[in-house]
XYZ file of C-alpha atoms in Angstrom:
595
model
C 64.113 65.585 80.525
C 64.019 69.000 82.716
C 66.812 71.512 81.779
C 69.753 71.898 82.941
C 69.770 74.645 86.090
C 73.122 75.098 86.180
C 75.415 76.614 83.190
C 75.784 74.996 80.008
C 79.432 75.599 78.459
C 80.859 73.065 80.904
C 79.393 70.273 79.108
C 80.933 71.470 75.945
C 84.726 71.404 74.758
C 85.939 74.182 72.585
C 87.921 73.313 69.688
C 89.311 75.442 66.844
C 88.059 74.082 62.968
C 89.289 75.682 60.046
C 90.379 79.233 62.305
C 86.720 79.597 63.949
C 86.013 78.276 67.389
C 83.398 75.616 67.491
C 81.927 73.497 70.616
C 81.349 69.896 71.157
C 79.136 67.953 72.736
C 81.385 65.878 75.422
C 78.471 62.978 75.499
C 78.203 62.772 71.358
C 80.507 64.765 69.746
C 78.246 66.833 68.086
C 79.520 70.443 67.369
C 77.673 73.705 67.479
C 78.709 77.512 66.835
C 78.832 79.359 70.317
C 75.307 79.470 70.759
C 73.798 78.901 74.467
C 70.258 78.554 73.335
C 70.988 75.898 70.570
C 73.375 74.191 72.805
C 70.708 73.729 75.965
C 68.310 72.399 73.523
C 71.208 69.914 72.276
C 71.796 68.595 75.634
C 67.909 68.349 76.394
C 67.639 65.730 73.610
C 71.114 64.351 73.740
C 70.393 60.328 74.638
C 74.189 60.138 75.822
C 74.302 63.073 78.425
C 70.596 61.675 79.593
C 72.754 58.211 80.711
C 75.442 60.348 82.489
C 73.026 62.729 84.063
C 70.927 60.092 85.674
C 73.839 58.425 87.290
C 73.401 57.029 90.912
C 74.588 59.356 93.578
C 77.878 58.534 95.096
C 78.537 55.778 97.727
C 79.518 58.190 100.200
C 76.104 59.762 99.600
C 77.789 63.147 98.214
C 76.558 64.473 94.235
C 79.226 64.623 91.651
C 79.261 65.672 88.557
C 80.696 63.011 85.836
C 81.604 64.381 82.216
C 82.994 62.000 79.570
C 86.210 64.064 77.614
C 86.845 63.365 74.014
C 90.060 61.943 74.082
C 92.486 64.316 72.657
C 96.136 63.368 72.141
C 97.384 66.108 75.429
C 94.303 63.915 77.501
C 94.716 60.314 79.140
C 92.336 57.610 77.327
C 89.965 55.791 79.855
C 91.871 52.732 77.760
C 94.081 52.265 74.688
C 91.614 51.780 72.154
C 88.919 54.041 74.080
C 87.207 57.174 72.960
C 86.427 59.136 76.297
C 87.596 59.275 79.676
C 85.291 59.658 82.588
C 85.986 62.498 84.844
C 84.255 63.595 87.630
C 84.405 65.835 90.603
C 82.329 65.803 93.814
C 80.614 68.695 95.351
C 83.071 68.981 98.085
C 86.246 68.808 95.703
C 84.504 71.913 93.722
C 83.694 73.933 96.363
C 87.689 73.375 97.785
C 88.721 73.930 94.401
C 86.773 76.844 94.007
C 88.300 78.303 97.211
C 91.657 77.648 96.843
C 91.701 79.236 93.286
C 89.808 82.305 94.502
C 92.619 82.748 97.118
C 95.254 82.223 94.426
C 93.364 85.043 92.649
C 93.275 87.574 95.524
C 96.896 86.575 96.660
C 98.884 87.416 93.562
C 96.137 90.234 92.744
C 94.835 88.962 89.531
C 92.193 90.203 87.915
C 88.805 88.828 88.619
C 88.356 88.086 84.644
C 90.705 85.855 84.840
C 88.822 82.810 84.955
C 86.690 84.395 81.778
C 89.497 83.969 79.441
C 89.186 81.065 76.984
C 92.837 80.363 77.464
C 92.713 79.672 81.336
C 89.324 77.854 80.635
C 91.192 75.328 78.039
C 93.952 74.916 80.792
C 91.520 74.226 83.721
C 89.825 71.605 81.309
C 93.058 70.204 80.397
C 94.175 70.026 84.134
C 90.696 68.854 85.306
C 88.038 68.572 82.757
C 84.910 68.133 85.067
C 86.440 71.030 87.217
C 84.211 74.413 86.263
C 86.033 77.079 87.939
C 84.016 79.899 89.533
C 82.811 83.214 87.653
C 84.261 86.749 87.892
C 80.616 87.339 89.638
C 81.115 84.289 92.101
C 84.935 85.448 92.583
C 83.714 89.065 93.369
C 80.656 88.184 95.853
C 80.488 85.222 97.934
C 83.936 83.512 97.562
C 85.413 86.997 98.690
C 83.211 87.436 101.498
C 84.225 83.857 102.833
C 87.724 84.777 102.308
C 87.800 88.018 103.892
C 86.180 86.776 106.869
C 88.751 84.028 107.137
C 91.744 86.463 106.654
C 90.106 89.150 109.035
C 89.954 86.264 111.601
C 93.935 85.329 111.127
C 94.543 89.264 111.634
C 92.700 89.271 114.503
C 94.407 86.078 116.060
C 98.072 87.880 114.761
C 96.943 90.960 116.833
C 95.911 88.652 119.704
C 99.135 86.938 120.048
C 101.156 90.568 119.563
C 102.697 92.455 122.741
C 102.904 95.354 121.012
C 100.889 97.286 118.138
C 101.528 100.031 116.276
C 98.438 101.981 114.695
C 99.197 103.425 111.212
C 97.203 106.286 109.711
C 97.225 107.685 106.477
C 95.289 109.573 103.577
C 94.098 112.963 104.706
C 97.312 114.927 103.015
C 95.622 113.389 99.851
C 91.991 113.265 100.744
C 90.832 115.114 97.120
C 92.685 112.414 95.543
C 91.849 109.526 96.915
C 88.800 110.009 99.648
C 90.007 107.206 101.621
C 91.889 107.175 105.110
C 93.548 103.681 105.494
C 94.282 102.143 108.809
C 97.116 99.696 109.288
C 97.995 97.824 112.658
C 101.778 96.856 112.536
C 102.510 93.350 115.086
C 105.305 94.459 113.663
C 104.265 92.678 110.666
C 101.847 95.503 108.675
C 98.228 94.128 108.611
C 95.268 96.001 106.745
C 93.358 96.636 109.074
C 89.934 98.891 107.366
C 89.749 101.760 105.536
C 87.122 105.009 106.122
C 85.911 106.978 102.848
C 85.603 110.568 104.552
C 84.994 114.024 103.018
C 86.625 117.666 104.197
C 84.770 118.596 106.997
C 84.871 121.391 109.677
C 85.636 118.970 112.624
C 88.299 116.581 110.919
C 90.665 116.327 113.744
C 87.758 115.404 115.801
C 86.734 112.667 113.588
C 89.948 111.386 113.256
C 90.763 111.507 117.125
C 87.480 109.232 117.331
C 87.971 106.871 114.774
C 91.504 106.368 116.065
C 90.218 106.100 119.546
C 88.024 103.406 118.174
C 90.574 101.076 116.861
C 92.923 101.461 120.091
C 89.888 100.373 121.986
C 89.230 97.287 119.554
C 92.896 96.234 118.992
C 93.090 96.943 123.191
C 94.715 99.707 125.088
C 97.253 97.674 126.886
C 99.097 96.520 123.568
C 98.957 99.996 121.554
C 102.345 101.953 122.024
C 102.158 104.447 119.374
C 100.390 106.173 116.587
C 102.420 107.370 113.336
C 100.185 109.472 110.333
C 101.033 111.873 107.996
C 101.603 115.127 107.995
C 98.076 116.484 107.775
C 96.992 119.448 110.245
C 93.787 117.209 110.865
C 95.914 114.235 111.828
C 98.646 116.488 114.022
C 95.561 118.232 115.782
C 94.110 114.520 116.608
C 97.408 113.575 118.412
C 96.956 115.403 121.822
C 93.411 113.734 121.909
C 94.681 110.230 121.565
C 97.709 110.876 124.313
C 95.354 112.354 126.930
C 92.981 109.296 126.725
C 96.150 107.118 126.638
C 98.887 108.586 128.439
C 101.449 105.692 127.603
C 100.738 105.691 123.512
C 102.980 108.228 121.713
C 101.775 110.014 118.723
C 104.318 110.332 116.102
C 104.448 111.838 112.280
C 105.695 110.105 109.519
C 109.521 110.813 109.066
C 109.146 110.233 104.980
C 106.730 112.515 104.610
C 108.439 115.103 106.868
C 111.564 114.735 104.814
C 109.311 114.824 101.861
C 108.184 118.399 102.541
C 111.550 119.589 103.662
C 112.712 118.519 99.872
C 109.578 120.391 98.561
C 110.205 123.630 100.077
C 114.055 123.735 98.718
C 112.529 123.185 95.509
C 109.766 125.919 96.060
C 112.648 128.455 96.752
C 112.788 131.572 94.176
C 116.148 130.599 93.285
C 115.664 126.815 92.955
C 112.285 127.217 91.027
C 114.330 129.638 88.287
C 116.825 127.116 87.927
C 114.130 124.468 87.442
C 112.623 126.660 84.844
C 115.836 127.307 83.010
C 116.588 123.520 83.043
C 113.329 122.747 81.726
C 113.754 125.153 79.133
C 116.748 123.338 77.652
C 115.193 119.856 77.877
C 112.412 121.215 76.109
C 113.910 122.714 73.435
C 116.406 119.772 72.252
C 114.039 117.188 72.668
C 110.773 118.364 71.152
C 112.275 119.786 68.139
C 112.835 116.631 65.685
C 115.749 117.583 63.792
C 117.393 118.882 67.042
C 116.746 115.932 68.898
C 118.171 113.592 66.243
C 121.671 115.877 65.872
C 121.814 115.370 69.700
C 121.674 111.615 69.684
C 124.213 111.555 66.897
C 126.316 114.061 68.398
C 126.429 111.966 71.469
C 127.179 108.694 69.544
C 130.138 110.002 67.815
C 131.601 112.264 70.646
C 131.258 109.550 73.364
C 131.676 106.420 70.904
C 128.628 104.957 73.145
C 126.004 102.386 72.080
C 122.758 103.736 71.106
C 120.713 102.050 74.120
C 123.598 103.620 77.026
C 123.181 107.342 75.299
C 122.022 109.767 78.004
C 118.224 110.729 77.682
C 117.354 114.288 78.480
C 114.198 113.691 80.974
C 111.687 116.577 82.144
C 109.972 115.699 85.670
C 107.548 113.574 86.220
C 104.926 112.444 88.944
C 104.566 114.138 92.463
C 107.915 112.437 94.112
C 111.432 113.674 94.773
C 112.672 112.052 91.521
C 111.833 114.200 88.926
C 113.772 117.301 89.453
C 116.685 115.472 90.008
C 116.381 113.332 87.191
C 116.019 116.253 85.152
C 119.237 117.910 86.598
C 121.369 114.634 86.229
C 120.218 114.052 82.533
C 121.497 117.461 81.669
C 124.496 116.858 83.229
C 125.600 113.493 81.715
C 124.969 115.236 78.224
C 126.820 118.594 79.722
C 129.701 117.875 77.028
C 127.147 117.032 73.511
C 125.177 120.097 74.758
C 128.080 122.402 75.075
C 129.606 121.483 71.735
C 126.033 121.969 70.062
C 126.136 125.419 71.469
C 128.328 126.726 68.766
C 125.544 126.480 66.423
C 124.179 129.679 65.654
C 120.644 128.194 64.770
C 120.073 127.445 68.610
C 117.919 129.757 70.501
C 119.200 132.753 72.117
C 118.440 131.984 75.519
C 118.985 128.351 75.688
C 122.763 128.719 73.681
C 123.148 131.398 76.755
C 122.403 128.880 79.240
C 124.515 125.728 77.720
C 127.693 128.310 77.411
C 127.065 129.384 80.889
C 129.531 128.125 83.481
C 127.847 129.483 86.069
C 124.190 127.336 85.017
C 126.594 124.410 85.315
C 128.037 124.518 88.637
C 124.084 125.482 90.269
C 122.994 122.400 88.240
C 125.553 120.533 90.031
C 125.817 121.413 93.410
C 121.666 121.541 93.655
C 121.609 117.994 92.367
C 123.757 116.605 95.032
C 121.768 118.503 97.762
C 118.545 117.142 96.498
C 119.539 113.641 96.060
C 120.814 113.637 99.403
C 117.709 114.652 100.856
C 115.784 112.344 98.041
C 117.780 109.243 99.361
C 116.681 109.474 102.927
C 113.368 109.845 101.652
C 113.850 106.334 100.355
C 115.267 104.839 103.072
C 112.822 105.656 105.422
C 110.622 104.115 103.104
C 112.130 100.785 103.228
C 110.794 97.778 104.979
C 113.613 97.710 107.608
C 113.592 101.077 108.181
C 113.568 101.513 112.183
C 112.570 103.964 114.566
C 116.159 104.448 116.110
C 117.035 105.419 113.048
C 115.695 108.863 112.818
C 117.684 110.706 115.210
C 120.703 109.737 113.851
C 119.532 110.711 110.562
C 118.444 114.021 111.426
C 121.593 114.815 112.760
C 123.835 113.920 109.888
C 121.043 115.488 107.571
C 121.677 118.833 109.457
C 125.452 118.548 108.664
C 125.551 117.875 105.230
C 122.583 120.724 104.154
C 124.449 123.309 106.285
C 127.864 122.312 104.313
C 125.794 122.349 101.296
C 123.655 125.046 101.304
C 126.086 127.864 100.377
C 127.387 126.107 97.054
C 123.793 125.745 95.571
C 121.815 128.421 93.544
C 120.234 129.548 96.879
C 120.550 133.077 98.315
C 121.580 133.652 101.949
C 117.785 134.613 103.047
C 116.830 131.300 101.414
C 119.246 129.341 102.584
C 118.045 130.706 106.384
C 114.336 129.651 105.331
C 115.647 126.261 104.455
C 117.401 125.688 107.849
C 113.843 126.973 109.509
C 111.933 124.247 107.554
C 114.685 121.930 108.201
C 114.021 122.438 112.018
C 110.001 122.308 111.324
C 110.804 119.039 109.988
C 112.685 117.921 112.885
C 110.421 119.132 115.330
C 107.565 117.210 113.577
C 109.670 113.811 112.991
C 111.456 113.582 116.075
C 109.486 113.039 119.523
C 110.782 111.538 122.622
C 110.383 108.258 121.728
C 112.528 108.370 119.141
C 115.176 109.126 121.469
C 114.417 106.573 123.602
C 114.730 104.169 120.640
C 117.936 105.262 120.008
C 119.104 104.689 123.434
C 117.943 101.499 123.489
C 119.234 99.924 120.165
C 122.559 98.039 120.725
C 123.880 99.425 117.571
C 124.192 102.692 118.619
C 125.401 101.893 122.103
C 128.346 104.562 122.719
C 128.020 106.533 119.763
C 125.307 108.928 121.386
C 124.776 112.140 120.534
C 121.391 113.339 122.141
C 121.307 116.283 124.100
C 120.560 116.554 127.746
C 117.265 117.370 126.938
C 116.664 114.507 124.479
C 118.095 112.012 127.005
C 115.718 113.077 129.663
C 112.757 112.998 127.431
C 114.029 109.324 126.837
C 114.177 108.218 130.137
C 110.547 109.667 130.545
C 109.237 107.269 127.748
C 111.039 104.615 129.291
C 109.571 104.776 132.544
C 106.160 105.540 131.079
C 106.282 102.543 129.404
C 107.410 100.206 132.795
C 104.613 101.661 134.481
C 102.178 100.721 131.706
C 103.853 96.781 131.956
C 103.420 96.703 135.208
C 107.360 96.960 136.038
C 109.348 98.545 138.699
C 110.847 101.411 137.265
C 114.130 101.417 139.552
C 114.727 97.806 138.868
C 114.355 98.917 134.807
C 116.577 101.853 135.000
C 119.158 100.197 136.891
C 119.216 97.341 133.961
C 119.552 100.213 131.361
C 122.553 101.507 133.274
C 124.164 98.039 133.196
C 123.465 97.979 129.219
C 124.705 101.530 128.675
C 127.650 100.551 130.153
C 128.592 96.851 128.921
C 128.610 95.197 132.517
C 126.594 92.352 133.722
C 125.067 89.927 130.290
C 126.537 92.896 128.265
C 130.335 92.346 129.534
C 131.455 90.028 126.653
C 131.783 91.252 122.831
C 129.812 88.298 121.312
C 126.702 89.743 122.251
C 127.246 93.122 121.054
C 128.723 91.371 117.720
C 124.960 89.299 117.385
C 123.176 92.595 116.996
C 124.322 93.204 113.588
C 122.504 90.184 112.413
C 119.030 90.777 113.606
C 116.502 92.950 114.418
C 117.218 95.131 117.957
C 113.794 94.073 119.097
C 114.586 90.649 118.218
C 117.743 90.974 120.083
C 116.590 92.119 123.114
C 113.706 89.288 123.386
C 116.369 86.319 122.314
C 119.304 87.372 124.268
C 118.533 89.808 127.032
C 114.897 88.488 127.994
C 116.872 88.057 131.433
C 116.656 91.462 132.206
C 113.817 93.179 133.212
C 114.205 96.609 130.525
C 114.312 93.404 127.729
C 110.265 93.899 127.330
C 110.557 97.850 127.616
C 113.401 97.951 124.792
C 111.651 95.515 122.434
C 108.118 97.066 122.558
C 109.620 100.802 121.510
C 111.768 98.957 119.013
C 108.987 97.149 117.002
C 107.310 100.636 116.263
C 107.865 101.650 112.724
C 108.617 105.187 111.765
C 106.783 105.420 108.850
C 103.141 105.293 106.996
C 104.992 103.923 104.023
C 102.683 100.470 103.666
C 99.781 103.376 103.664
C 101.138 105.206 100.903
C 101.449 101.789 98.745
C 98.267 100.651 99.562
C 96.601 104.328 98.215
C 97.880 103.235 95.286
C 96.381 99.807 94.915
C 93.150 101.103 96.703
C 92.966 103.530 93.343
C 94.414 100.932 90.614
C 91.584 98.326 91.806
C 88.754 101.061 91.744
C 89.965 101.462 88.172
C 88.663 97.829 87.512
C 85.126 99.033 87.303
C 81.554 97.517 89.021
C 83.270 96.948 92.270
C 81.389 98.819 94.921
C 83.346 100.692 97.787
C 82.694 97.698 100.124
C 83.640 95.085 97.356
C 87.102 97.142 96.654
C 87.804 97.116 100.937
C 87.555 93.783 101.033
C 89.505 93.085 98.013
C 92.517 95.013 98.720
C 91.909 94.205 102.586
C 92.399 90.159 101.105
C 95.405 90.821 98.493
C 97.461 93.140 101.495
C 97.011 90.552 104.027
C 97.331 86.877 102.090
C 101.182 88.404 101.448
C 101.874 89.202 105.089
C 100.255 86.151 106.732
C 102.228 82.812 106.469
C 99.503 79.982 105.186
C 99.102 77.274 107.624
C 99.253 73.835 107.163
C 95.695 73.377 106.880
C 94.975 75.241 103.752
C 97.023 72.997 101.597
C 95.404 69.855 102.933
C 92.823 68.393 101.064
C 89.496 67.912 102.586
C 88.512 65.067 104.467
C 85.563 62.897 103.411
C 83.966 63.739 107.049
C 83.966 67.410 106.212
C 81.294 67.983 104.552
C 79.455 70.046 106.939
C 82.351 72.164 107.445
C 82.871 73.887 104.065
C 82.488 77.543 104.376
C 82.238 78.293 100.202
C 78.920 77.592 98.567
C 79.770 76.381 94.990
C 78.170 79.065 92.968
C 80.064 78.834 89.838
C 77.724 79.521 87.416
């Protein structure tokens, strides 16, 4: 009998005997240790296997794999006294099973080695003994290619249906770490479009501008209204070229990036750096000495009468986000009483004891922690999935007020306070553009609360007029509709329509309740634009972790991340869950190569 072309493993069932794993032939019940050569030689001579393998094709003409399976207690028998059941998987079912399993692995970001794991193999054997799950090689090659093509077609379909598209681009600011620039299409749901492996170059802004223009032309310039990038100078330099070629498109900076830069510049001020060093000195001194750390723990338990699980843990700054410094300050402030009582001991380092007994040190910690926490909260808020463009103007107005009121209480001197306010002005210039003012004026939640300057209002009108022209709308009628909206007249006279805006997004509000007004397409378009590149930042982390899996080329990594990301955004259609019909053999797009 000719040797098998497929793998040998599916013809044996793994069993544990005397603590050792052996493999039992599914046809004659003979057992072997794990040795593919001997097992293959056995199959070549196995009479029972010979009978099964020579079965005639199924009535529908499709090939099938019929495997007799030992009747364990957890498997149904062919008859009450039968020794085997016969399970078969035809080629069509095998292919469809591979497709569904691969999609589940990608959608859940499961490791590609999942199907090589012995426990998963046993699970599949119990679920469907004759089904042979795809290998890691299959999951990372042809199955991934097919799923990527299928998902990308859905991405292009979603873009085609969208009436407003935003290009989100990020990666140049940390190019040395990742080497990858990510491009997202917001429809407004964020969809991974592509990534570029880039290196620092002399004409970086030109390269970025060309990439952005190419994507805009691929997607369709008529439906792209904004480009959002990180704060890298190369990105900002590319804005002008994009806006020159496409006048209706607004290029804006990521608000979260802008505020993070403001936070970093505050922490970099000499007085704040000195405070951070002093705080770190205290934390290191207490935590790095085992005896002192134990004393601190016992002191807290005695004095605060808290359970050990709720005790304050002194923390050093970790990571690159804003929480590191704030958490350190906060941990010291929570443990202030215990630390100050410990400072009575003459064995403590003189500098540490002086810091703990210095009232000014604790006051500076508290006021600085309040300011940094305030700014950090705004960073996190703008990174949220529900952050909207219209909130940026109001947020900066509140931020300016709170920073101005808090600076004098911090450790910063007068010159440093002026430097911080100058940094704030730069941050606002980067983050707030005319389209933000337009979004603020068009958001029903902000009507009657206008805090815009005359210049901002004028720039907002320009954006509204520009978008109106691009959508081939009568500018005069659009502005007339805007006047009724602002005055709460006509359609907007009743109280009910205004209360409804608290329960849906502003763009849906305009589309669903105000579609009869000529201002509706303009407002819904502007209000769909996201304010940050937050999705790109999470994908950068995902890219790095996927690359660390090893043995995947850059092209495979991009496809895998694209599929994993977009499957979480795109809703599965009904046909994906339906079993294959008998007449669909020719339509199967996956080739079964599981071994």
